[in-house]
Tab-separated table of C-alpha atoms in Angstrom:
chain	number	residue	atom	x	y	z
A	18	UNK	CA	18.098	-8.982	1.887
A	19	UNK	CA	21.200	-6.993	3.543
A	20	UNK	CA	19.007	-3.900	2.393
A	21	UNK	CA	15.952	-4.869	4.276
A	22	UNK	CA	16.894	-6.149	7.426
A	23	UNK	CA	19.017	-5.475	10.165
A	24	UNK	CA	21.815	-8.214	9.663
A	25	UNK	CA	22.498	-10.918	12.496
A	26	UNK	CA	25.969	-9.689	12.815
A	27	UNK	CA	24.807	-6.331	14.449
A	28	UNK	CA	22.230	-7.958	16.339
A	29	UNK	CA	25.332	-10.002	17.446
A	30	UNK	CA	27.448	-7.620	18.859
A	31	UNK	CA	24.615	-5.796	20.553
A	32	UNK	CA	23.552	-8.965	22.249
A	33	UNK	CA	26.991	-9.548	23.414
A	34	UNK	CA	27.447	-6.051	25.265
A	35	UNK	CA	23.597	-6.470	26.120
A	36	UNK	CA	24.951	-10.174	28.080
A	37	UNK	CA	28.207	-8.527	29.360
A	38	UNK	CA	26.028	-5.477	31.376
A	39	UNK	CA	23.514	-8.250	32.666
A	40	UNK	CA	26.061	-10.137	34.509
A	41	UNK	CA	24.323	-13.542	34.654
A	42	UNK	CA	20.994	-12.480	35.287
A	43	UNK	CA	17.716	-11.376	33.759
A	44	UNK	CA	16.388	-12.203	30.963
A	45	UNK	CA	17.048	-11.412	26.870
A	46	UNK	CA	13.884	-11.125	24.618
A	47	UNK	CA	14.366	-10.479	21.073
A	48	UNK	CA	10.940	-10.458	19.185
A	49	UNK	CA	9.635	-8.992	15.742
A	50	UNK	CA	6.037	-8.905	14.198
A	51	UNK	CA	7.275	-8.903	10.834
A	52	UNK	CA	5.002	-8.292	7.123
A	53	UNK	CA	2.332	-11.387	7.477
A	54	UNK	CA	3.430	-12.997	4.623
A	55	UNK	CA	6.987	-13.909	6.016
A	56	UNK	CA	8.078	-17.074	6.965
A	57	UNK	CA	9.626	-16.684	10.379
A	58	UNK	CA	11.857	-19.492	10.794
A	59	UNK	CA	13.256	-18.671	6.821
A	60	UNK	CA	13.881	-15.572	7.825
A	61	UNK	CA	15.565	-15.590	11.349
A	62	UNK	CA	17.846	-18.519	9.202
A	63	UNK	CA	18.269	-16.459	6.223
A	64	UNK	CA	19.845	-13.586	8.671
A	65	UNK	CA	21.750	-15.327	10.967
A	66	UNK	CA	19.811	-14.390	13.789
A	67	UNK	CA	18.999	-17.631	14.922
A	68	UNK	CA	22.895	-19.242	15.308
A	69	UNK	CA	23.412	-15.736	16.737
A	70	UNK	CA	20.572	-16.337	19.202
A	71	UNK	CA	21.774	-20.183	19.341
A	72	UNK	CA	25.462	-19.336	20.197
A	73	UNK	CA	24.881	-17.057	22.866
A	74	UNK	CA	22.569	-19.447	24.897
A	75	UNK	CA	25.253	-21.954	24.794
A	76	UNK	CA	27.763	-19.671	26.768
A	77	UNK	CA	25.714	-17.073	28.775
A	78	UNK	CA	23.195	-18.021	31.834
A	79	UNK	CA	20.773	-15.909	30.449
A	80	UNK	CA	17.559	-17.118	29.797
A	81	UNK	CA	17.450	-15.689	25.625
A	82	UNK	CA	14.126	-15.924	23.827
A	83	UNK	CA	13.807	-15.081	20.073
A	84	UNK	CA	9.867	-14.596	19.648
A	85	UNK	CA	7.492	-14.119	16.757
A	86	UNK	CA	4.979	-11.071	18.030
A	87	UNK	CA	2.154	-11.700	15.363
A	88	UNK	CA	-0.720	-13.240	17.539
A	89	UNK	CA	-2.610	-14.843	14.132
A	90	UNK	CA	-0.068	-16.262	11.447
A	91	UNK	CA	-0.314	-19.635	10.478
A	92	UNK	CA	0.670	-21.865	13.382
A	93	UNK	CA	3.218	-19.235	15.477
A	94	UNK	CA	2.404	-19.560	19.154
A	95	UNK	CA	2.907	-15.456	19.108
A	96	UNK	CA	4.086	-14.308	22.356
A	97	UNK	CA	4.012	-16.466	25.625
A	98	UNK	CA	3.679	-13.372	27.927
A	99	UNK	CA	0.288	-12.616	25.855
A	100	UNK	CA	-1.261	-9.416	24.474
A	101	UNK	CA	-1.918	-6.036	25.973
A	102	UNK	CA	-4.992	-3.798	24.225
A	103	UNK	CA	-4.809	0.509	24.554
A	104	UNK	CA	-7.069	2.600	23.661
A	105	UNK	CA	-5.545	6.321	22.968
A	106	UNK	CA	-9.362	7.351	21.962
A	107	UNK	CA	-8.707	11.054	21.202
A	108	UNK	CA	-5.114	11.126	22.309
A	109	UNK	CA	-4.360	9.000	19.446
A	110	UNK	CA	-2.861	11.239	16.499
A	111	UNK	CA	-5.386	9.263	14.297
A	112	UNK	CA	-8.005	11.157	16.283
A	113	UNK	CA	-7.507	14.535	13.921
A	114	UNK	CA	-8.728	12.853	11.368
A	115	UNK	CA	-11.970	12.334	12.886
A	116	UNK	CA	-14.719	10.579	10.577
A	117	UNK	CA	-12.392	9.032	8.447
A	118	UNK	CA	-11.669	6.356	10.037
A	119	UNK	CA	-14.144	4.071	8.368
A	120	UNK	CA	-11.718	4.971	5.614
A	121	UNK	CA	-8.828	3.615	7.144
A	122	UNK	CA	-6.807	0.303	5.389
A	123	UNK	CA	-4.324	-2.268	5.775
A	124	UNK	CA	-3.376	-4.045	2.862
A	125	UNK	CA	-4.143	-8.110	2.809
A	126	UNK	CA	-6.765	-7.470	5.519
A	127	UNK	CA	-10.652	-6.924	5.171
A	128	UNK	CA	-11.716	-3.166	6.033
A	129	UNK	CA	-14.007	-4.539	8.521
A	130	UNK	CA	-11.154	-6.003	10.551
A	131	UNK	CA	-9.422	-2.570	10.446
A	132	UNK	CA	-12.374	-0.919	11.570
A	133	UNK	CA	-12.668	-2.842	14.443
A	134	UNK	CA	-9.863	-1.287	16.225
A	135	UNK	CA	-10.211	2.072	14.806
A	136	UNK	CA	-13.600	4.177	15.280
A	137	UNK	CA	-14.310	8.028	15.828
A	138	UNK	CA	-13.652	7.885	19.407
A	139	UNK	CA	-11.620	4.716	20.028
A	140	UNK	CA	-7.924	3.954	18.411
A	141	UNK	CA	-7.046	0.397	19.932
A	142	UNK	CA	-3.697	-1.252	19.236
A	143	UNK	CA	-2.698	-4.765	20.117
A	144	UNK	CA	0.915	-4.837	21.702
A	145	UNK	CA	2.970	-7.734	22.679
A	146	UNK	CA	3.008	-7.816	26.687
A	147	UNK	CA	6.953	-8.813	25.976
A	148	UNK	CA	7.566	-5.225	25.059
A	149	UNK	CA	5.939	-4.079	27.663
A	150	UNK	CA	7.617	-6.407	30.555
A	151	UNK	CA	10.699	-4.831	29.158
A	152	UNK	CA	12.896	-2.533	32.025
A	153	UNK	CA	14.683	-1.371	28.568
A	154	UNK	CA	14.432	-1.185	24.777
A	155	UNK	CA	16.616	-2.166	22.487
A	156	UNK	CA	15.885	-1.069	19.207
A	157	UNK	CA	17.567	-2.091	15.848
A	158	UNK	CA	16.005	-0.834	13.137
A	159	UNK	CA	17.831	-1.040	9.385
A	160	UNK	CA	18.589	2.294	7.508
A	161	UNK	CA	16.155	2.703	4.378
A	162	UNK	CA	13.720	4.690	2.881
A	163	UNK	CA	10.032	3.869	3.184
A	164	UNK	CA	7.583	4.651	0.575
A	165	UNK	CA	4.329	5.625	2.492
A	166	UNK	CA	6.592	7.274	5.446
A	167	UNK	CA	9.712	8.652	3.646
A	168	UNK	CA	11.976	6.921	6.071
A	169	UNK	CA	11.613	3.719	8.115
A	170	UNK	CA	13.972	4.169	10.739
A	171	UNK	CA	14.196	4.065	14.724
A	172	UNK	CA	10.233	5.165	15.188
A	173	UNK	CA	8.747	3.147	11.710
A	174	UNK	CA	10.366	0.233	13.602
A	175	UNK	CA	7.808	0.082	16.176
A	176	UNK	CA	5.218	-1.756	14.263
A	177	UNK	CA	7.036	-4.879	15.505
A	178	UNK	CA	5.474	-4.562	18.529
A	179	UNK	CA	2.014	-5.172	17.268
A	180	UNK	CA	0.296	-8.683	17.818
A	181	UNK	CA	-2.551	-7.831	15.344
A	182	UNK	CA	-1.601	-6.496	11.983
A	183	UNK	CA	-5.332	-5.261	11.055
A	184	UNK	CA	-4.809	-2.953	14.365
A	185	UNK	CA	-2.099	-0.945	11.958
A	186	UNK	CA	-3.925	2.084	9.596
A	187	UNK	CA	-1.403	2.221	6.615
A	188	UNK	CA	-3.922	4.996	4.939
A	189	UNK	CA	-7.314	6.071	3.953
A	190	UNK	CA	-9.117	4.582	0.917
A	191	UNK	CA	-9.406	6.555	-2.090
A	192	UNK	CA	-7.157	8.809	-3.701
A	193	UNK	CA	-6.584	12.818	-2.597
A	194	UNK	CA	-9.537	13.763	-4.989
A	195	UNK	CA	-12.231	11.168	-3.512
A	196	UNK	CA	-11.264	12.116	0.006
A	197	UNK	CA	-8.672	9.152	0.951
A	198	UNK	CA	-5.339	9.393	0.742
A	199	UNK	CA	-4.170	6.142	-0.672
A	200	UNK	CA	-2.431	7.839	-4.277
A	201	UNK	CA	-2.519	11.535	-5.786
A	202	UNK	CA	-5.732	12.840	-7.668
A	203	UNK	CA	-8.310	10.163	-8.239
A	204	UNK	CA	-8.496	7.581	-10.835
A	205	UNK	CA	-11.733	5.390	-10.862
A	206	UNK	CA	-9.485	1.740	-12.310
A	207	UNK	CA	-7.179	2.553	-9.225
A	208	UNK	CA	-10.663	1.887	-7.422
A	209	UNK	CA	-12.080	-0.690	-8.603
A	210	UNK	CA	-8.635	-2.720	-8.572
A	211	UNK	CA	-8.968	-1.434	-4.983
A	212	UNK	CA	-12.221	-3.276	-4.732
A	213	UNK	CA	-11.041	-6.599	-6.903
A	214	UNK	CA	-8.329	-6.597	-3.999
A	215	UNK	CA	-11.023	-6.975	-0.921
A	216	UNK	CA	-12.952	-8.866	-2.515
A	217	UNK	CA	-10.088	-11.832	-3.342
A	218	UNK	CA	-9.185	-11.073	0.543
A	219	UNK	CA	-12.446	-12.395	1.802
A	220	UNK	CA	-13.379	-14.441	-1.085
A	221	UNK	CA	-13.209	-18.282	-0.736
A	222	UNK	CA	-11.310	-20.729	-3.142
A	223	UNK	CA	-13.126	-21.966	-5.960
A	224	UNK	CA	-14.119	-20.454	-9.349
A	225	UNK	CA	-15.076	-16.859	-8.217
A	226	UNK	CA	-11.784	-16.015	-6.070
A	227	UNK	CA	-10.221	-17.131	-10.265
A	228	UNK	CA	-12.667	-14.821	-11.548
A	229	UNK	CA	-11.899	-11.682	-9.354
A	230	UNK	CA	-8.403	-12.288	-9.909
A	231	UNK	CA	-8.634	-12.578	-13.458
A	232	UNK	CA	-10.948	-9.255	-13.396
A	233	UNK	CA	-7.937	-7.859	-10.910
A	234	UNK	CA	-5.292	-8.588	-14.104
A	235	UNK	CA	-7.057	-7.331	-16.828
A	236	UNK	CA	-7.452	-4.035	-14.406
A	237	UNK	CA	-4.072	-3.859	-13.781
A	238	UNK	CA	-3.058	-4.057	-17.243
A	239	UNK	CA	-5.352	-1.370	-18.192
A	240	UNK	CA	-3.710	1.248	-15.791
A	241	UNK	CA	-0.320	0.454	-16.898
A	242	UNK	CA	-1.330	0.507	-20.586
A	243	UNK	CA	-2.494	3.802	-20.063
A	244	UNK	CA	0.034	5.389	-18.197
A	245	UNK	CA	-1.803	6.165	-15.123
A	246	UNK	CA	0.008	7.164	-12.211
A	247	UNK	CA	1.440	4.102	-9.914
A	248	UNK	CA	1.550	5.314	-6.141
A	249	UNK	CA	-1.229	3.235	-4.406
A	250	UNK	CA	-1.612	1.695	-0.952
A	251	UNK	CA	-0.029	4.738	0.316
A	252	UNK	CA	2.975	4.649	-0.905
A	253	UNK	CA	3.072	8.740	-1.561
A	254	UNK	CA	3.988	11.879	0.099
A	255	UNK	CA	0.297	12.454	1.015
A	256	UNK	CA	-0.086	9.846	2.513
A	257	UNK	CA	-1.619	11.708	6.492
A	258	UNK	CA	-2.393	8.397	8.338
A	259	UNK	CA	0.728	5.992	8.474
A	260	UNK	CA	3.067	8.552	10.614
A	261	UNK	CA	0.029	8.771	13.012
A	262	UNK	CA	-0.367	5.012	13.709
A	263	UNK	CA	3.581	4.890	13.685
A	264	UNK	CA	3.617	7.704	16.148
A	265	UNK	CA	0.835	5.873	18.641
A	266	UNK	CA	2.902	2.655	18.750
A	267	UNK	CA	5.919	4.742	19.912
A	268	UNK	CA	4.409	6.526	22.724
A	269	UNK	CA	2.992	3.154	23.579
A	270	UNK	CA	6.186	1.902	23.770
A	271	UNK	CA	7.738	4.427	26.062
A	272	UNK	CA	4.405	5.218	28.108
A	273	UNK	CA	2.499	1.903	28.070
A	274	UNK	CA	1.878	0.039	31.457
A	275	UNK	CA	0.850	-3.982	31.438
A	276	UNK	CA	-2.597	-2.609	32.206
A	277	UNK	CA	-3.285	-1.093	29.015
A	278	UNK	CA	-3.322	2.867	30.273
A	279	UNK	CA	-0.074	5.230	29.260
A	280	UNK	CA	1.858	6.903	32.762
A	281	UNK	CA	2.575	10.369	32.979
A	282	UNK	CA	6.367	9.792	32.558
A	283	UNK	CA	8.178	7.570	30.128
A	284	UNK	CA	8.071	3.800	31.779
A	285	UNK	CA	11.209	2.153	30.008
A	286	UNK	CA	14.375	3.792	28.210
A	287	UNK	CA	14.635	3.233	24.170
A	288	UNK	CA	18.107	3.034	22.548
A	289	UNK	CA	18.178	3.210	19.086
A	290	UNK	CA	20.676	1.661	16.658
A	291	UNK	CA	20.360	1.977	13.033
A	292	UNK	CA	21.803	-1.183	11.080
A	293	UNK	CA	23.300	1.349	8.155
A	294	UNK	CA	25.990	-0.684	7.067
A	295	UNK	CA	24.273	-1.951	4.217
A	296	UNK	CA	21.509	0.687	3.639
A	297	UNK	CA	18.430	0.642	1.867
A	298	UNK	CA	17.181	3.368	-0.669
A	299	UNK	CA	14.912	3.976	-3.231
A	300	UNK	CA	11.530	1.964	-3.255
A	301	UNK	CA	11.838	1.112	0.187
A	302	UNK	CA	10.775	-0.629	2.730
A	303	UNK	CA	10.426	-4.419	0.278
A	304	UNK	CA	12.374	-3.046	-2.821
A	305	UNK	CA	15.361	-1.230	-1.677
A	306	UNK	CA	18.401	-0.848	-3.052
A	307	UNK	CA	21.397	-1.280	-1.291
A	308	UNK	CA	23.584	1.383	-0.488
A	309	UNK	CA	26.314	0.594	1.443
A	310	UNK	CA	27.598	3.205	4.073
A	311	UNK	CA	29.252	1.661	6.848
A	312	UNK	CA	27.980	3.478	9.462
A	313	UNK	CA	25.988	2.498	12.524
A	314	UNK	CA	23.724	5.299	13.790
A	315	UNK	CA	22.395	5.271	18.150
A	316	UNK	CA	20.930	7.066	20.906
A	317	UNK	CA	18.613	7.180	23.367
A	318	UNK	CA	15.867	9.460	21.506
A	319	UNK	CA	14.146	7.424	18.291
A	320	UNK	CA	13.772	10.828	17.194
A	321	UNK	CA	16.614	12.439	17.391
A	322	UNK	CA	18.358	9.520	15.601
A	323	UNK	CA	15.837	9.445	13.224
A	324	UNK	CA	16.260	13.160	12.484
A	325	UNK	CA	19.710	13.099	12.255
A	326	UNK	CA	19.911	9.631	10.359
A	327	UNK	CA	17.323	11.722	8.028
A	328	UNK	CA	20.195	14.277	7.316
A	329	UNK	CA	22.553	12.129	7.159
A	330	UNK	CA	20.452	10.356	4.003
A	331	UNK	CA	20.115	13.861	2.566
A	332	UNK	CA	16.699	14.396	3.578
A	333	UNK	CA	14.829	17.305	5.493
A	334	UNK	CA	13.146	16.200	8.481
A	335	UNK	CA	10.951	19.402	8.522
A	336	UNK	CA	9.454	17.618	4.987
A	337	UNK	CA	8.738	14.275	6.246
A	338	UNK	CA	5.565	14.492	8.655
A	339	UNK	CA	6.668	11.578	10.578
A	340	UNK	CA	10.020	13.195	12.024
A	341	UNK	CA	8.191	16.743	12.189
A	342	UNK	CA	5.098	15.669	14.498
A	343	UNK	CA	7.258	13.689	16.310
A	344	UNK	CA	8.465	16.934	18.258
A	345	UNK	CA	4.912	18.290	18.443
A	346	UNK	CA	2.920	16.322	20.713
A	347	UNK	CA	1.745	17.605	23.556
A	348	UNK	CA	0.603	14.692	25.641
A	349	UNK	CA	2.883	11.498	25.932
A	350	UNK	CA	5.755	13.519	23.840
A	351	UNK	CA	8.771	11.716	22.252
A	352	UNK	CA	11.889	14.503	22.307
A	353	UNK	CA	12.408	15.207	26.041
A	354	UNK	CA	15.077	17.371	24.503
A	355	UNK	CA	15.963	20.168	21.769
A	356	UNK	CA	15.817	17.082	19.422
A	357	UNK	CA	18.432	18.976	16.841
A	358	UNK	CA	20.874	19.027	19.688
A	359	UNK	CA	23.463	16.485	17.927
A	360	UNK	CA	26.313	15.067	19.209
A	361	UNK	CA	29.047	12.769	17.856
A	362	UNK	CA	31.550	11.620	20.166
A	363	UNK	CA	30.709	14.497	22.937
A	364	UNK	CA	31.334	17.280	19.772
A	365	UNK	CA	28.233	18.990	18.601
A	366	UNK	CA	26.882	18.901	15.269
A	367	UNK	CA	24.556	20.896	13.538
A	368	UNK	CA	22.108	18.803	11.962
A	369	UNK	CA	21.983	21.079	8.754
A	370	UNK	CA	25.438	19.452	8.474
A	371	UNK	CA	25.164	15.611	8.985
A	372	UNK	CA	24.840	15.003	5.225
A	373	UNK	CA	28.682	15.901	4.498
A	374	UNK	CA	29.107	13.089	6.633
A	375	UNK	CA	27.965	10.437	4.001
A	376	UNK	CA	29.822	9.504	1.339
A	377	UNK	CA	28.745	9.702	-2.748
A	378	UNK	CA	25.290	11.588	-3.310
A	379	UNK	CA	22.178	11.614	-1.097
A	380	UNK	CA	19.935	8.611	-1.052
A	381	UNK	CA	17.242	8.428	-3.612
A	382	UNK	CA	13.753	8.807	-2.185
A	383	UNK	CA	10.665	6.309	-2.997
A	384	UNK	CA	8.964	7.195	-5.963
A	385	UNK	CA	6.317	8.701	-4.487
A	386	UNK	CA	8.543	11.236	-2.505
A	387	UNK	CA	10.348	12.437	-5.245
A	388	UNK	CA	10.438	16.360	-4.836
A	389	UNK	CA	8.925	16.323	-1.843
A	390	UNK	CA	11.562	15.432	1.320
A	391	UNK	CA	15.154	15.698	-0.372
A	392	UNK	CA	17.319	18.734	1.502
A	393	UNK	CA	17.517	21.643	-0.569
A	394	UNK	CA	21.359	21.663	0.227
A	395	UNK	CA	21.691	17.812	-0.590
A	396	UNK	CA	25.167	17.432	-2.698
A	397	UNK	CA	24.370	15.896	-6.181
């Protein structure tokens, strides 16, 4: 868990300075729309966030809310402040992609519901209005690799702030060679477990939802029994959707008004601070391994940090799609600044350098990303 999750002991010490610079007044939100599947109140237990959260309402004035974003999850209340809808429509960097779109998947959810939000001319997200009440952002992302991103890091981190999880697009269904982009080449069992999997999504208990997941076993069995390929769902370096969504939800984030529309000029300031004292590599972001490092990484750019914390891993930004769009977007952009213009205590760095930093060998990518976003000047 110390892999996957920024611990309640950083989320601590941030509050604290957070309470200290307040003086008494305003008001604390800390909110997270985490993987459906997780249990909340386990996990805000299991991290220590809630006697953090618990502790520092019993000596600060400060009215301190810890909120569950997702809008539909068993019986979570979501947030109180309600939901705010944009549509980027071709601003969206889903938009290049065009036609695709009816391709477009989350897993756990029927297509239909993904389809919904995402159409040839409309990319809708659903964003906690908590986020966007916000004068400033506090983000705490953990340190780990991410298998359908490369890294999930201070701009991955922003799919907390969706209400709707079928609003995400995680990739396109199909594999490179049937014109998705869900796993390499194409491989017709990878397809039908693909369709075994929607239909046990919307099918009802009883004897069929047994059968389909019987017929989903055997499936799954055959492909490892023959040695095909694993990457599915995304989890590759081909995958061309999941940076997009990722990068929507940032600009969002710094550009979104309570109205739904996106200003001219960024709305709320963003600082960034990576939890990398335990780190995360390998299968990341739900199989990790830890790596401890020790280090805590911040600023007030999610991509600079996320470049630099990419370095730092012993990755190449220019190789991971996510941290190279991020400086090329025209409209709404996210580096206000030479984003390789690194500083560490007021002494610049060259990012090309940031991985003698780190201690021991660079991190091990996913599997997926193997060959295909280490630095070329990583130490062994």
């Amino acid at each position: 868990l110390t892999a996957l999750v920024t611990h309640g002991a950083v989320i601590r010490a941030v509050l604290q300075q957070v309470l200290r610079a307040l003086g008494g007044r305003g008001r604390v939100i800390i909110g997270d729309s985490p993987l459906q599947t997780t249990d909340f109140d386990r996990a805000i237990e299991a991290t220590g966030l809630r006697a953090v959260v618990e502790e520092a309402r019993r000596t600060s004035a400060v009215d301190i809310q810890l909120l569950d974003f997702r809008k539909v999850v068993r019986e979570a209340a979501g947030d109180p402040a309600g939901y705010v809808e944009f549509d980027l429509a071709g601003d969206s960097a889903l938009a290049a992609l065009g036609s695709d779109s009816e391709r477009f998947r989350v897993s756990n959810y029927e297509a239909a519901d993904t389809q919904r939000y995402h159409q040839a001319a409309s990319h809708r997200y659903v964003i906690a209005r908590s986020v966007l009440d916000a004068d400033v952002i506090v983000n705490l992302p953990k340190l780990k690799t991410h298998c359908k991103v490369g890294v999930t890091l201070g701009l991955k981190n922003f799919v907390g702030t969706v209400g709707r999880k079928q609003c995400l697009a995680h990739h396109r269904e199909g594999g490179a060679g049937q014109g998705g982009d869900e796993y390499p080449g194409r491989s017709q069992l990878k397809r039908w477990s693909e369709q075994l999997e929607r239909r046990i999504d919307g099918a009802p208990a009883g004897s069929l939802l047994e059968a389909l997941k019987l017929a989903y076993r055997i499936n799954e069995r055959l492909i490892r029994t023959l040695g095909i390929n694993p990457v599915r769902d995304g989890g590759w370096h081909g995958n061309d959707t999941c940076w997009r969504m990722t990068l929507d939800l940032v600009r969002i984030a710094r550009y979104g008004r309570s109205d739904g529309t996106l200003a001219d000029t960024p709305q709320r300031p963003i600082l960034t601070i990576l939890d990398g004292i335990m780190a995360g590599e390998g299968e990341g972001p739900l199989e990790a391994v830890a790596r401890p490092t020790g280090v805590l990484i911040g600023g007030l750019n999610p991509v600079q940090v996320d470049r630099a914390a990419a370095r730092f891993m012993g990755f190449d930004p220019e190789r991971i799609p996510l941290l190279h769009a991020a400086l090329a977007l025209a409209r709404w952009p996210l580096a206000d600044r030479d984003a390789d213009d690194i500083r560490f205590n007021g002494e610049a760095v060259a990012l090309s350098g940031l991985d003698r930093l780190r201690t021991g060998p660079p991190f091990a990518p996913p599997f997926g990303w193997v060959g295909h976003m280490e630095a070329s000047h990583g130490r062994a």
